[in-house]
Tab-separated table of C-alpha atoms in Angstrom:
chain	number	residue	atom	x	y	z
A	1	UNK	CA	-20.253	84.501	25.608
A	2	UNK	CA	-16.609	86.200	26.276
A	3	UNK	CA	-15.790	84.932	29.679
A	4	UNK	CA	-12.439	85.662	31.445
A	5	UNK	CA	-10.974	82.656	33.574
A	6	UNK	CA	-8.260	83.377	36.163
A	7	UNK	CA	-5.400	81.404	33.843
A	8	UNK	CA	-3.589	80.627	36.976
A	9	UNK	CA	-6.527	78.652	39.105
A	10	UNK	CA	-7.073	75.976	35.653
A	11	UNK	CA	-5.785	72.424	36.679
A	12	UNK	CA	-4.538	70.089	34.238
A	13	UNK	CA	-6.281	68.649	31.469
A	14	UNK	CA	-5.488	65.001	32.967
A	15	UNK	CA	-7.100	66.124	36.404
A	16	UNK	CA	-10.548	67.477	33.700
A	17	UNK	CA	-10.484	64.290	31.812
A	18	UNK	CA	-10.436	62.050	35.426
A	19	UNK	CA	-12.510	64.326	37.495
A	20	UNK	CA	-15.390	65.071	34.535
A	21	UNK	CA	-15.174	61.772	32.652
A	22	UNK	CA	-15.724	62.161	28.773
A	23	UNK	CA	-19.367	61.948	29.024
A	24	UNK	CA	-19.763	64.736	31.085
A	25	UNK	CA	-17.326	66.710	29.042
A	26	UNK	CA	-19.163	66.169	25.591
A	27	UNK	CA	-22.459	66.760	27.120
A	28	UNK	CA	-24.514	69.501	25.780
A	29	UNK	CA	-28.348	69.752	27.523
A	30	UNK	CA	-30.229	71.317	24.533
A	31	UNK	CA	-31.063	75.020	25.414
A	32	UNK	CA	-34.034	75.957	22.931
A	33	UNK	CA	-34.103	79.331	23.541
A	34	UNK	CA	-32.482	82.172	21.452
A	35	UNK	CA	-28.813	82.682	21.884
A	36	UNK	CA	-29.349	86.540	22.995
A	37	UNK	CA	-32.358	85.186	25.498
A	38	UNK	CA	-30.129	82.165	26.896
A	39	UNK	CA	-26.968	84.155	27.717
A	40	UNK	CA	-28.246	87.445	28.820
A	41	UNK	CA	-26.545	88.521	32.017
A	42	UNK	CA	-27.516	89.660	35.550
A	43	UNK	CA	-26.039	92.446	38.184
A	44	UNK	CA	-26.506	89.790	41.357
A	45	UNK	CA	-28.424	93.044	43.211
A	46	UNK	CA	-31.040	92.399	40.286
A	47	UNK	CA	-31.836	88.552	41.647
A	48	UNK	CA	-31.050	89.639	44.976
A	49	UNK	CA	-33.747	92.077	44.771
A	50	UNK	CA	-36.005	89.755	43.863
A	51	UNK	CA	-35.156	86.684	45.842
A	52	UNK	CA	-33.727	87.624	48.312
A	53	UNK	CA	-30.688	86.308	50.332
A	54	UNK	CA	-27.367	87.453	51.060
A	55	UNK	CA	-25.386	88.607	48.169
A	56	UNK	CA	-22.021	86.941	49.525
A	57	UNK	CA	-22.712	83.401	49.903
A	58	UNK	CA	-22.546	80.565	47.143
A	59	UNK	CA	-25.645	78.919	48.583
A	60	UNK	CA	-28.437	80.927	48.941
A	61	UNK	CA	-31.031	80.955	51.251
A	62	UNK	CA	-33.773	83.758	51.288
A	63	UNK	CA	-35.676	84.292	54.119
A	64	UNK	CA	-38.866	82.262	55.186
A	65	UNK	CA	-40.772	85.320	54.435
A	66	UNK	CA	-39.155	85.657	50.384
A	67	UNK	CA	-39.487	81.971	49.991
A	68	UNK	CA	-43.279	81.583	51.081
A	69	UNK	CA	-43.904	84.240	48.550
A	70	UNK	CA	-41.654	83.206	45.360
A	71	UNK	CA	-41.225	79.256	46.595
A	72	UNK	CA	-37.404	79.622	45.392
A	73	UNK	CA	-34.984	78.632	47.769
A	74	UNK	CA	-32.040	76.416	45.811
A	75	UNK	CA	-29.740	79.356	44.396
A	76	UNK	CA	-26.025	78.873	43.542
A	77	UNK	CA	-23.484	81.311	42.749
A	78	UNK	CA	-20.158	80.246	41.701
A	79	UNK	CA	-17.437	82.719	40.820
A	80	UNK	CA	-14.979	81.614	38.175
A	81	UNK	CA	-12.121	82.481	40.362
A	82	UNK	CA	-11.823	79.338	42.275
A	83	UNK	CA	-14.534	77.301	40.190
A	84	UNK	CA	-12.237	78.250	36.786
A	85	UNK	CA	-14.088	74.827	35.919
A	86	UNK	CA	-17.505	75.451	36.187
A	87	UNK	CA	-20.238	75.860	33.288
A	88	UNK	CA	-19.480	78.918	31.170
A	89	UNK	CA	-22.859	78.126	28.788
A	90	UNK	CA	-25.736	77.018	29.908
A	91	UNK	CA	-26.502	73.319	29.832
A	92	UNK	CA	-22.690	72.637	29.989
A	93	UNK	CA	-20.973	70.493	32.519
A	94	UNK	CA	-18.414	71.447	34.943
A	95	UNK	CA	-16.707	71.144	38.458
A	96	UNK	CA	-17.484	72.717	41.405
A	97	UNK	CA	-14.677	73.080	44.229
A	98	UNK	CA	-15.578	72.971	48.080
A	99	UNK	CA	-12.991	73.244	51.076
A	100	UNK	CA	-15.136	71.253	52.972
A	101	UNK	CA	-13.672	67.104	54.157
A	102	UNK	CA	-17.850	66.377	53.937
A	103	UNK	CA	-19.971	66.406	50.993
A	104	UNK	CA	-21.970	69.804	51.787
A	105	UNK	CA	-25.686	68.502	52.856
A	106	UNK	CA	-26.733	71.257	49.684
A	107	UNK	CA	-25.689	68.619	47.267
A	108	UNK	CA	-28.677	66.602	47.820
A	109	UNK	CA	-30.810	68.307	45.932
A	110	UNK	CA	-31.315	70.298	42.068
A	111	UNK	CA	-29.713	73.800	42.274
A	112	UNK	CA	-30.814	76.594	39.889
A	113	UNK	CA	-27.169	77.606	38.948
A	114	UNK	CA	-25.202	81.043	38.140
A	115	UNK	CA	-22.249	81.850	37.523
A	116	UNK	CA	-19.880	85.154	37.436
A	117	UNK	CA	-18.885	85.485	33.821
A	118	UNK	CA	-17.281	88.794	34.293
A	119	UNK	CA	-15.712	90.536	37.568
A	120	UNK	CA	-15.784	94.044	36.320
A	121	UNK	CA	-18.866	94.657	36.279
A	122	UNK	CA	-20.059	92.036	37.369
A	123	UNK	CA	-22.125	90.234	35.343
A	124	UNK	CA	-23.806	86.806	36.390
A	125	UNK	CA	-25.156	83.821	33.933
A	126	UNK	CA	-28.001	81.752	34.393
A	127	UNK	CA	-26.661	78.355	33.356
A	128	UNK	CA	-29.889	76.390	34.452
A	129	UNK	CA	-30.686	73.328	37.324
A	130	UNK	CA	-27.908	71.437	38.031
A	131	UNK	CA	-27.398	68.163	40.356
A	132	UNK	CA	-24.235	68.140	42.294
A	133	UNK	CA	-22.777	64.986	42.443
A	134	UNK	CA	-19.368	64.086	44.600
A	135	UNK	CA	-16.355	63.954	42.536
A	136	UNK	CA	-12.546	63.198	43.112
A	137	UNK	CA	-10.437	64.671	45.331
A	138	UNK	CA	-7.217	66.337	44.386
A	139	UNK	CA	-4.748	64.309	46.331
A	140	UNK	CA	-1.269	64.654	47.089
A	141	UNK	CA	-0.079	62.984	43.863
A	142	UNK	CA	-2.479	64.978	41.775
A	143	UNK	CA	-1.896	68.322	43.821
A	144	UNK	CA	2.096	68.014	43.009
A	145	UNK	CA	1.640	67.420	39.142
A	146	UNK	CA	-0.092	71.012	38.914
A	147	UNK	CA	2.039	73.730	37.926
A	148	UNK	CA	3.668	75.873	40.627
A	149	UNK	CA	1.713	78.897	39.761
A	150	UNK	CA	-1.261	76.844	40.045
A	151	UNK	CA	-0.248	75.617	43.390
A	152	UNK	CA	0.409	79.266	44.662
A	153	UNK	CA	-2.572	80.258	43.229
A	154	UNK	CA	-4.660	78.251	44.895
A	155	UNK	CA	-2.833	78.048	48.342
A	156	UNK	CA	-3.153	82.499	48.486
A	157	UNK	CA	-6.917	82.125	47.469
A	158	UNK	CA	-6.778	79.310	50.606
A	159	UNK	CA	-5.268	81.734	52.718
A	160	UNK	CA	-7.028	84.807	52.487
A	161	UNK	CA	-10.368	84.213	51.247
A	162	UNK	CA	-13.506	82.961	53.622
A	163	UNK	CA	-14.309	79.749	51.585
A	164	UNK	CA	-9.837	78.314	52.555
A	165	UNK	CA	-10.599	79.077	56.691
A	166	UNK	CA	-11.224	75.378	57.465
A	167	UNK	CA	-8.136	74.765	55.792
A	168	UNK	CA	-6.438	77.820	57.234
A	169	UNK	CA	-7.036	76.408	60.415
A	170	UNK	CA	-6.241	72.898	60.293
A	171	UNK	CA	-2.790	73.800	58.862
A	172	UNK	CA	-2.342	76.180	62.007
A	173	UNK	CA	-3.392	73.253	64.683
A	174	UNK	CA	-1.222	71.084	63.148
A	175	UNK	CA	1.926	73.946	63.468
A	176	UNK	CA	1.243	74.260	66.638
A	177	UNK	CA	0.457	70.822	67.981
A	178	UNK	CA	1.868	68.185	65.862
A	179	UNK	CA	0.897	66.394	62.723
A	180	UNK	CA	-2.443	64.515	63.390
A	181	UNK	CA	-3.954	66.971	65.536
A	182	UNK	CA	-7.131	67.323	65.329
A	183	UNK	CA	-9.193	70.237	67.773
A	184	UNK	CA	-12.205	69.956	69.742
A	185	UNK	CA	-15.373	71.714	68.257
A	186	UNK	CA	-14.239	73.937	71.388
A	187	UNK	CA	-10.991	74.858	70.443
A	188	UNK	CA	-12.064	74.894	66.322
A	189	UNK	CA	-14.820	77.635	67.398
A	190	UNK	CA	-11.908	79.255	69.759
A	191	UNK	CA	-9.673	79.564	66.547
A	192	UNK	CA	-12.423	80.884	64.215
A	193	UNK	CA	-12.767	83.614	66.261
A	194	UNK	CA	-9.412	84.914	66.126
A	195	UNK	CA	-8.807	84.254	62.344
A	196	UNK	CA	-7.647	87.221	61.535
A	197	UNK	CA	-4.620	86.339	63.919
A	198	UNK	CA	-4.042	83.096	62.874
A	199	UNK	CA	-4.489	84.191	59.168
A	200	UNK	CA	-1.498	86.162	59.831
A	201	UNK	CA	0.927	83.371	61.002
A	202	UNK	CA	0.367	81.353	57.675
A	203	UNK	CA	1.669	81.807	54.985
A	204	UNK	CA	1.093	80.316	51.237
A	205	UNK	CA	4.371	78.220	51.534
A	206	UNK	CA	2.405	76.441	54.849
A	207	UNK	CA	-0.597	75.571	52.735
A	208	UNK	CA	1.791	74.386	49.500
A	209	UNK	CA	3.701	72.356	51.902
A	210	UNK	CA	0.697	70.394	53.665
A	211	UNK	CA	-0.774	69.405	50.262
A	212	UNK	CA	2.545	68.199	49.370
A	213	UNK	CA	3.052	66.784	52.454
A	214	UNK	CA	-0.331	64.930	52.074
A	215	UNK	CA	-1.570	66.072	55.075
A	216	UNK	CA	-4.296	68.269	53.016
A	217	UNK	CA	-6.294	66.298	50.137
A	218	UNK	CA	-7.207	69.353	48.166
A	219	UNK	CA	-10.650	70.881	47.255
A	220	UNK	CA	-13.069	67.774	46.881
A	221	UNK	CA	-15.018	68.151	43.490
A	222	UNK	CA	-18.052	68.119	42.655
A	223	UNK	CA	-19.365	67.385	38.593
A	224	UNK	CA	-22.033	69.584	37.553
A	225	UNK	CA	-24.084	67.546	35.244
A	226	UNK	CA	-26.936	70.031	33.261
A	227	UNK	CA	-30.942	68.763	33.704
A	228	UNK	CA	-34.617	69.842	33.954
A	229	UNK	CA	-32.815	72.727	31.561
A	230	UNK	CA	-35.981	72.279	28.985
A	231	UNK	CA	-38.680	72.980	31.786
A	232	UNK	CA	-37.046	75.256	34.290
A	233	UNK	CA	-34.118	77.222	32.081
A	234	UNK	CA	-35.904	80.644	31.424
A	235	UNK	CA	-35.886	82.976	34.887
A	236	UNK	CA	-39.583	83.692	36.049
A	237	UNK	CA	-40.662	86.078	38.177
A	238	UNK	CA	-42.408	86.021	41.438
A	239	UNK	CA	-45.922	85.635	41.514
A	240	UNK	CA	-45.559	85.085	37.739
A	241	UNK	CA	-46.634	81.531	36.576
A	242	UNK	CA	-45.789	82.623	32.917
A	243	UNK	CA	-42.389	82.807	31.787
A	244	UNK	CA	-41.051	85.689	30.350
A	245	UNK	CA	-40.973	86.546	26.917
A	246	UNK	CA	-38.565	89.993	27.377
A	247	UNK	CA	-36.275	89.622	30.493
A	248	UNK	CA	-36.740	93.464	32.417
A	249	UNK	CA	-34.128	95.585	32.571
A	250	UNK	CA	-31.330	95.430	35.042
């Protein structure tokens, strides 16, 4: 499928090779299903509709009313924006970026994937279940071999978007207080609530210079290896236990 990737979020092939491994990169899970059936594309209203949720967040959780009718509770979205690296074809492999120092507790489990193969409109792919498994971290060294445009792009998308405020506001407590610091839950939920503020006493140059500095390891990965594809690839309906020969119209 045509799919447009934000040129200036790609890291280096080096950081790929290290961070996927060759295996994962040459992996292909067999999709037999017809090419037109495979890659048709979704509004995100269209699932939401269906499943439920909210329509912002990258994991999904419906409500205990939608999932006690459907059973479906282990959606992913991932925008190609800041996950330039994640599966663009279904049953490929890829990398998925998190702010987040911990592995996120929704990693321990199979995630029925999408992803945002076009902005405008927006159009989303089914690529199939994936496990998310922790990757490498982009560390100081690695951060500072990325080109500058790179490291801009990803310290304004840091800066201003939702997913970068725990980074946002690390780099702000350590302004203020001193390197090392590190905020009571008290203070942290203090902060949060005036991010707006806070938001606009950073700039990008802060961000660039803490991954430099080290003092930020930068966006731990996670691969994106392909399975169950074969048994749970084609979207079903609710209610539904046959799966659909025509997708509906969105």
């Amino acid at each position: 499928p045509e799919v447009k990737i934000k040129q200036e979020a790609l890291l280096s092939d080096d950081f790929l090779q290290e961070a996927l491994g060759w295996d994962a990169i040459a992996h292909r899970y067999p999709i037999p299903l017809p090419k037109a059936l495979a890659e048709h594309k979704f509004h995100r209203h269209y699932i939401h509709s269906l499943y439920g949720g909210n329509q912002q967040d990258v994991f999904v959780t419906p409500s205990a009313d939608k999932v006690a009718w459907h059973g479906v509770d282990d959606f992913s979205f991932l925008s190609l924006d800041y996950n330039p690296h994640a599966p663009t074809r279904p049953g490929y492999s890829g990398l998925y970026f998190s702010s987040s120092r911990a592995e996120e507790p929704e990693f321990a489990r199979l995630r029925r994937v999408f992803v945002r193969t076009r902005k405008t409109p927006a159009e989303w792919m089914y690529m199939g279940q994936y496990r998310f498994e922790a990757g490498m971290s982009l560390t100081g060294e690695k951060w500072r071999q990325q080109k500058e445009k790179v490291r801009r792009s990803w310290a304004e998308g840091l800066r201003g978007q939702r997913w970068g405020e725990s980074i946002l506001l690390r780099v702000w407590f350590r302004r203020e207080h001193g390197a090392g610091y590190e905020p009571t839950k008290e203070e942290a939920s203090d902060a949060a609530g005036r991010i707006a503020a806070i938001r606009a006493q950073i700039s990008a140059e802060d961000i660039i210079g803490a991954f430099d500095r080290g003092e930020e390891v930068g966006s731990p990965s996670s691969v994106l290896s392909a399975c169950n594809a074969l048994n749970e690839f084609t979207v079903r309906l609710p209610g539904d236990d046959h799966v659909q020969d025509d997708l509906p119209g969105i």
